[in-house]
Tab-separated table of C-alpha atoms in Angstrom:
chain	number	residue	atom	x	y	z
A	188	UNK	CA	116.976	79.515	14.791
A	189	UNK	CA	118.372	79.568	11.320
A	190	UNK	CA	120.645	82.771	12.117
A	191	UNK	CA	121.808	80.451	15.649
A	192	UNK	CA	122.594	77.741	13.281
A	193	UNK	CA	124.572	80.296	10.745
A	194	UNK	CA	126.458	82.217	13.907
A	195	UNK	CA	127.569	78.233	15.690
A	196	UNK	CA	128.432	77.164	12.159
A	197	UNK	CA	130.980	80.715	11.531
A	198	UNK	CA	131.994	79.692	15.314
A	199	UNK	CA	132.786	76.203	14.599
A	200	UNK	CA	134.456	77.207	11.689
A	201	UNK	CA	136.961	79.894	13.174
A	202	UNK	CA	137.451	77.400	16.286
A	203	UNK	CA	138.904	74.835	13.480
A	204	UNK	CA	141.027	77.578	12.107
A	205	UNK	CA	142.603	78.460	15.715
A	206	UNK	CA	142.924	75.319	17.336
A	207	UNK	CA	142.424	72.262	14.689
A	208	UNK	CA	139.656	69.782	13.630
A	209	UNK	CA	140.030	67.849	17.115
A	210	UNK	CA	140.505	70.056	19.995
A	211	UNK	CA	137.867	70.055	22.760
A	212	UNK	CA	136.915	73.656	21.822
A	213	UNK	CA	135.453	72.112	18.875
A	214	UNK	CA	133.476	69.304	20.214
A	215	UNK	CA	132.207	72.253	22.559
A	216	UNK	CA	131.122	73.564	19.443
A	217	UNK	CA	129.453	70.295	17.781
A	218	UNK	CA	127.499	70.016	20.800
A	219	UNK	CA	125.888	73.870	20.502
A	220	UNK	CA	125.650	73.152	16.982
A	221	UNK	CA	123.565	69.579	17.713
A	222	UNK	CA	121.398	71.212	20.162
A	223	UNK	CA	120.297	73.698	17.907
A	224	UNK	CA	119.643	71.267	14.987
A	225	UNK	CA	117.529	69.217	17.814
A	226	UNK	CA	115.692	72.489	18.785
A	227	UNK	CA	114.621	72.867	15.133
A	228	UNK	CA	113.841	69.150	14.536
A	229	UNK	CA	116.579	68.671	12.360
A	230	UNK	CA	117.849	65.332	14.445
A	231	UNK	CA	119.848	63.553	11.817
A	232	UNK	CA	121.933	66.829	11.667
A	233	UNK	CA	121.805	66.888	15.602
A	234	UNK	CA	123.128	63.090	15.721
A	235	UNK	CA	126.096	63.549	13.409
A	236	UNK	CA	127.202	67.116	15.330
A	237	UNK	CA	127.191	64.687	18.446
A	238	UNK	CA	128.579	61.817	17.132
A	239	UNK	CA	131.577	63.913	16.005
A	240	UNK	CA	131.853	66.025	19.172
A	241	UNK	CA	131.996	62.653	21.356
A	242	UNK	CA	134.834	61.261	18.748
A	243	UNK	CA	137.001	64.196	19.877
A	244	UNK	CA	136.410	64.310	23.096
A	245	UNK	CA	137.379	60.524	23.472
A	246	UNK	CA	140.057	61.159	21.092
A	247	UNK	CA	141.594	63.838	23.566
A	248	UNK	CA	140.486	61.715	26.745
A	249	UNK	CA	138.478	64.605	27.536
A	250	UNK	CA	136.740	64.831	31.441
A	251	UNK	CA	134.309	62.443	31.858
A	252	UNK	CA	131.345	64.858	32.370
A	253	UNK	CA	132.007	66.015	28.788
A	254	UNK	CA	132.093	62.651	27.304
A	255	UNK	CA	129.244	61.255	29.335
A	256	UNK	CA	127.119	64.364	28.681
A	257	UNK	CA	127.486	64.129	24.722
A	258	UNK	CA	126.412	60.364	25.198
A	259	UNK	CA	123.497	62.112	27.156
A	260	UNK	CA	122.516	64.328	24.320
A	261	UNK	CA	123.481	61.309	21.903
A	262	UNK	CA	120.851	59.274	23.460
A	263	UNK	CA	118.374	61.771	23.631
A	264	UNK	CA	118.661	62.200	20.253
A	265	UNK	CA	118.100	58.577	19.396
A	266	UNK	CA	115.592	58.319	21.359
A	267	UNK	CA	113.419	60.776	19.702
A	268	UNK	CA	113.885	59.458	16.965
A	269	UNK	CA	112.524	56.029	17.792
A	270	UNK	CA	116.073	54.190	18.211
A	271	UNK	CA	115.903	52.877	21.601
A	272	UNK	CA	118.620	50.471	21.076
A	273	UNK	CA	120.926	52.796	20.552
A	274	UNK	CA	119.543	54.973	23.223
A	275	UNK	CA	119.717	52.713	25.892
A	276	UNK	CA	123.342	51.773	25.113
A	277	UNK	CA	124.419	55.465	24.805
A	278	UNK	CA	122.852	56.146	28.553
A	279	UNK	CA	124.148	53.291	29.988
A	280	UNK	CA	127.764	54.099	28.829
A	281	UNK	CA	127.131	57.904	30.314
A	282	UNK	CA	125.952	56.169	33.615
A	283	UNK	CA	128.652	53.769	33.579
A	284	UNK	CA	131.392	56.891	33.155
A	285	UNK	CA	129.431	58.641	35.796
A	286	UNK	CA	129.371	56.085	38.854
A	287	UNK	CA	133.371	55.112	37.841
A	288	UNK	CA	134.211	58.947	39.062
A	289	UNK	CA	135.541	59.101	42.502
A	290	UNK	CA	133.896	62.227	43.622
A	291	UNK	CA	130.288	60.931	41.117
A	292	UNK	CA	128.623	64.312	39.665
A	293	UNK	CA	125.300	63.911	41.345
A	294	UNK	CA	123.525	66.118	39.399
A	295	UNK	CA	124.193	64.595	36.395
A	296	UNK	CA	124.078	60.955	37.621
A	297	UNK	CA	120.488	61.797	38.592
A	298	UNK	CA	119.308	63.179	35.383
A	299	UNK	CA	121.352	60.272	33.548
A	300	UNK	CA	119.017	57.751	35.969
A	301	UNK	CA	116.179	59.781	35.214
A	302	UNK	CA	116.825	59.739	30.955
A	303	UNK	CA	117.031	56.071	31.149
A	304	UNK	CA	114.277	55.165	33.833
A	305	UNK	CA	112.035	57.239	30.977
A	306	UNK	CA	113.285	55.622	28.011
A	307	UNK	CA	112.268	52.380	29.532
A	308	UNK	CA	108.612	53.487	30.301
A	309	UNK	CA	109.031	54.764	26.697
A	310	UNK	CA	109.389	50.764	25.498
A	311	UNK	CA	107.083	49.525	27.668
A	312	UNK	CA	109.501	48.317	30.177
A	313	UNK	CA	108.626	49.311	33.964
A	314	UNK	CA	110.165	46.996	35.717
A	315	UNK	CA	113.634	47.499	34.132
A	316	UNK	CA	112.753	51.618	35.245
A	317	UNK	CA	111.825	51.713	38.419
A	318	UNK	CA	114.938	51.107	40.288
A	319	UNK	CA	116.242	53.845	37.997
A	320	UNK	CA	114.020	56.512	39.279
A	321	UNK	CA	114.209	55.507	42.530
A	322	UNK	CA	117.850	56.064	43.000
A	323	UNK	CA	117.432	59.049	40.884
A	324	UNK	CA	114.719	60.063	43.053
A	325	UNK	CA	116.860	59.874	46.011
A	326	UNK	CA	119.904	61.440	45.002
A	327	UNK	CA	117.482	64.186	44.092
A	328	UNK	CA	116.289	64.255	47.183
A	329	UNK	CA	119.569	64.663	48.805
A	330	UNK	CA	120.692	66.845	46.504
A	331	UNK	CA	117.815	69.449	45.746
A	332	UNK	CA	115.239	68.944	48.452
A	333	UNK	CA	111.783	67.951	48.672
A	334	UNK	CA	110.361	70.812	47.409
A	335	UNK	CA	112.455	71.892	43.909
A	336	UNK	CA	110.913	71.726	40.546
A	337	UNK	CA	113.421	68.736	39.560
A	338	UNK	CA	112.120	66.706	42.566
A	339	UNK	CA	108.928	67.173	42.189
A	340	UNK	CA	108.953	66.366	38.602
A	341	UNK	CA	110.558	62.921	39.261
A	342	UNK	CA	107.802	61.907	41.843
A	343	UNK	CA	105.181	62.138	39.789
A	344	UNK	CA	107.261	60.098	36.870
A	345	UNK	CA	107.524	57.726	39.729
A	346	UNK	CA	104.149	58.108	40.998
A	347	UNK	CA	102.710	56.849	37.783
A	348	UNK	CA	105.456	54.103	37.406
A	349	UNK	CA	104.378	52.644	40.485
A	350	UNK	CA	100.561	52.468	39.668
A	351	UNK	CA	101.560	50.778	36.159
A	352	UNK	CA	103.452	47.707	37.754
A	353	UNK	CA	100.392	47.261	40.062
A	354	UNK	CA	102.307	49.182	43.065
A	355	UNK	CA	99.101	50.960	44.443
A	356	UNK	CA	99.946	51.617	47.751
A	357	UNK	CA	103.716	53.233	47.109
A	358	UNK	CA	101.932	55.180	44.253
A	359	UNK	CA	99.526	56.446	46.422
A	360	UNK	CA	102.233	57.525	48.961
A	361	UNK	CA	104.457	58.813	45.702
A	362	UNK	CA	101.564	60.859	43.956
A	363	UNK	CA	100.068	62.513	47.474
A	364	UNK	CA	103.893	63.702	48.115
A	365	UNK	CA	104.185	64.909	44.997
A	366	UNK	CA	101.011	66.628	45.158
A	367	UNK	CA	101.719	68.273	47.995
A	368	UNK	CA	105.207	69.175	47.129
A	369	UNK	CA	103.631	70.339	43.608
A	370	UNK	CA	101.468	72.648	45.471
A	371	UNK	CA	103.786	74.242	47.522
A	372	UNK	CA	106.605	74.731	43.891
A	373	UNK	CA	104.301	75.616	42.064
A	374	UNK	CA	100.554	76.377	42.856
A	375	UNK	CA	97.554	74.530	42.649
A	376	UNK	CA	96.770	75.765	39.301
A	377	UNK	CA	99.798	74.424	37.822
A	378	UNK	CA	99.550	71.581	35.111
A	379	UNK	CA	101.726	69.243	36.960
A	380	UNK	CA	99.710	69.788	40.059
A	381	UNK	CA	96.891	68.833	37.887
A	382	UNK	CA	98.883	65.696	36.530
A	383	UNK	CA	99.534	64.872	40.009
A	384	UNK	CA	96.124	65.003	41.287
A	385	UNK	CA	94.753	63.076	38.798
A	386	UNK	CA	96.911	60.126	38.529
A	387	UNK	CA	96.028	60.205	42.160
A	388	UNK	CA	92.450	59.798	41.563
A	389	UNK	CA	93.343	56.745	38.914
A	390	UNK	CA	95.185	55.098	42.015
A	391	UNK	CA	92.011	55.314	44.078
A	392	UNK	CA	90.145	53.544	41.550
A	393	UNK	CA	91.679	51.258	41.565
A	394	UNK	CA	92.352	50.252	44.967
């Protein structure tokens, strides 16, 4: 990692030289450069690469996708670091940009749905999450399939959202498709299988 950091920083550096200290080549650069720093840990450093990289891109009324997806990593950012105000407000600005677009990126819309529906499970706040992941859940659904990693992944998050607000009957129907879907991506041995399976069982007890 420290000889990534050295090569984006030389990059980021000659792409100021060509082009200038605001072209979109640049922010490209800042947002390399933050993922790195958020690879290593180093998240202050990853926050102010992003925070610069989404002042440029707004600057130069960049695409959408580019200035919602550095509000993405923004947020992500934050959130690791325990600033869920600032979290929330980043996502919901990305999902804001992203269901504005005529022609909506699904992909991204999903995982922007997704981000947020987890940061409010993060604070404690299922109720404000699970109409999140649903619609995540079914643009995912449309999108991927049934039976694709990024699917399956999002039932289970959903799975166990739904047995948290007291939902035992969708989360049984959640967790046993996700199981089964689990099972076919990616074997019964698999840890999310596992994590399937047994929120599963902690349904059962309960109902």
């Amino acid at each position: 990692y420290p000889k990534a950091v050295s090569t984006l920083e030389q990059s980021l550096a000659i792409t100021k030289e060509l082009h200038g200290t605001e072209h979109l080549e640049v922010a490209t650069s800042l947002n390399n450069l933050g993922l790195i720093h958020k690879t290593q840990g180093n998240y202050l450093k990853a926050e102010k690469a992003y925070k610069l990289a989404l002042s440029i891109a707004e600057k130069q009324k960049s695409s959408g996708n580019q200035i919602a997806g550095t509000l993405n990593n923004l947020a992500g950012v934050c959130a690791i670091r325990g600033d869920y105000k600032n979290a929330e407000m980043y996502y919901q600005q990305a999902l804001g940009i992203f269901e504005k677009q005529w022609r909506p990126d699904q992909k991204n819309l999903a995982a922007t749905l997704y981000m947020l529906g987890q940061l409010y499970m993060q604070t404690g706040e299922p109720n404000k999450a699970e109409p999140l992941m649903n619609r995540s859940l079914d643009i995912r659904e449309k999108v991927y399939g049934n039976n694709h990693p990024k699917t399956v992944v999002l039932q289970i998050s959903l799975g166990m959202l739904l047995g948290q607000i007291g939902n035992y009957i969708e989360a049984e129907q959640m967790l046993m498709q996700a199981l089964h879907s689990s099972e076919d991506v990616f074997g019964r041995n698999h840890p999310y299988t596992a994590v399937a399976n047994n929120n599963l069982g902690e349904v059962y007890r309960v109902i």
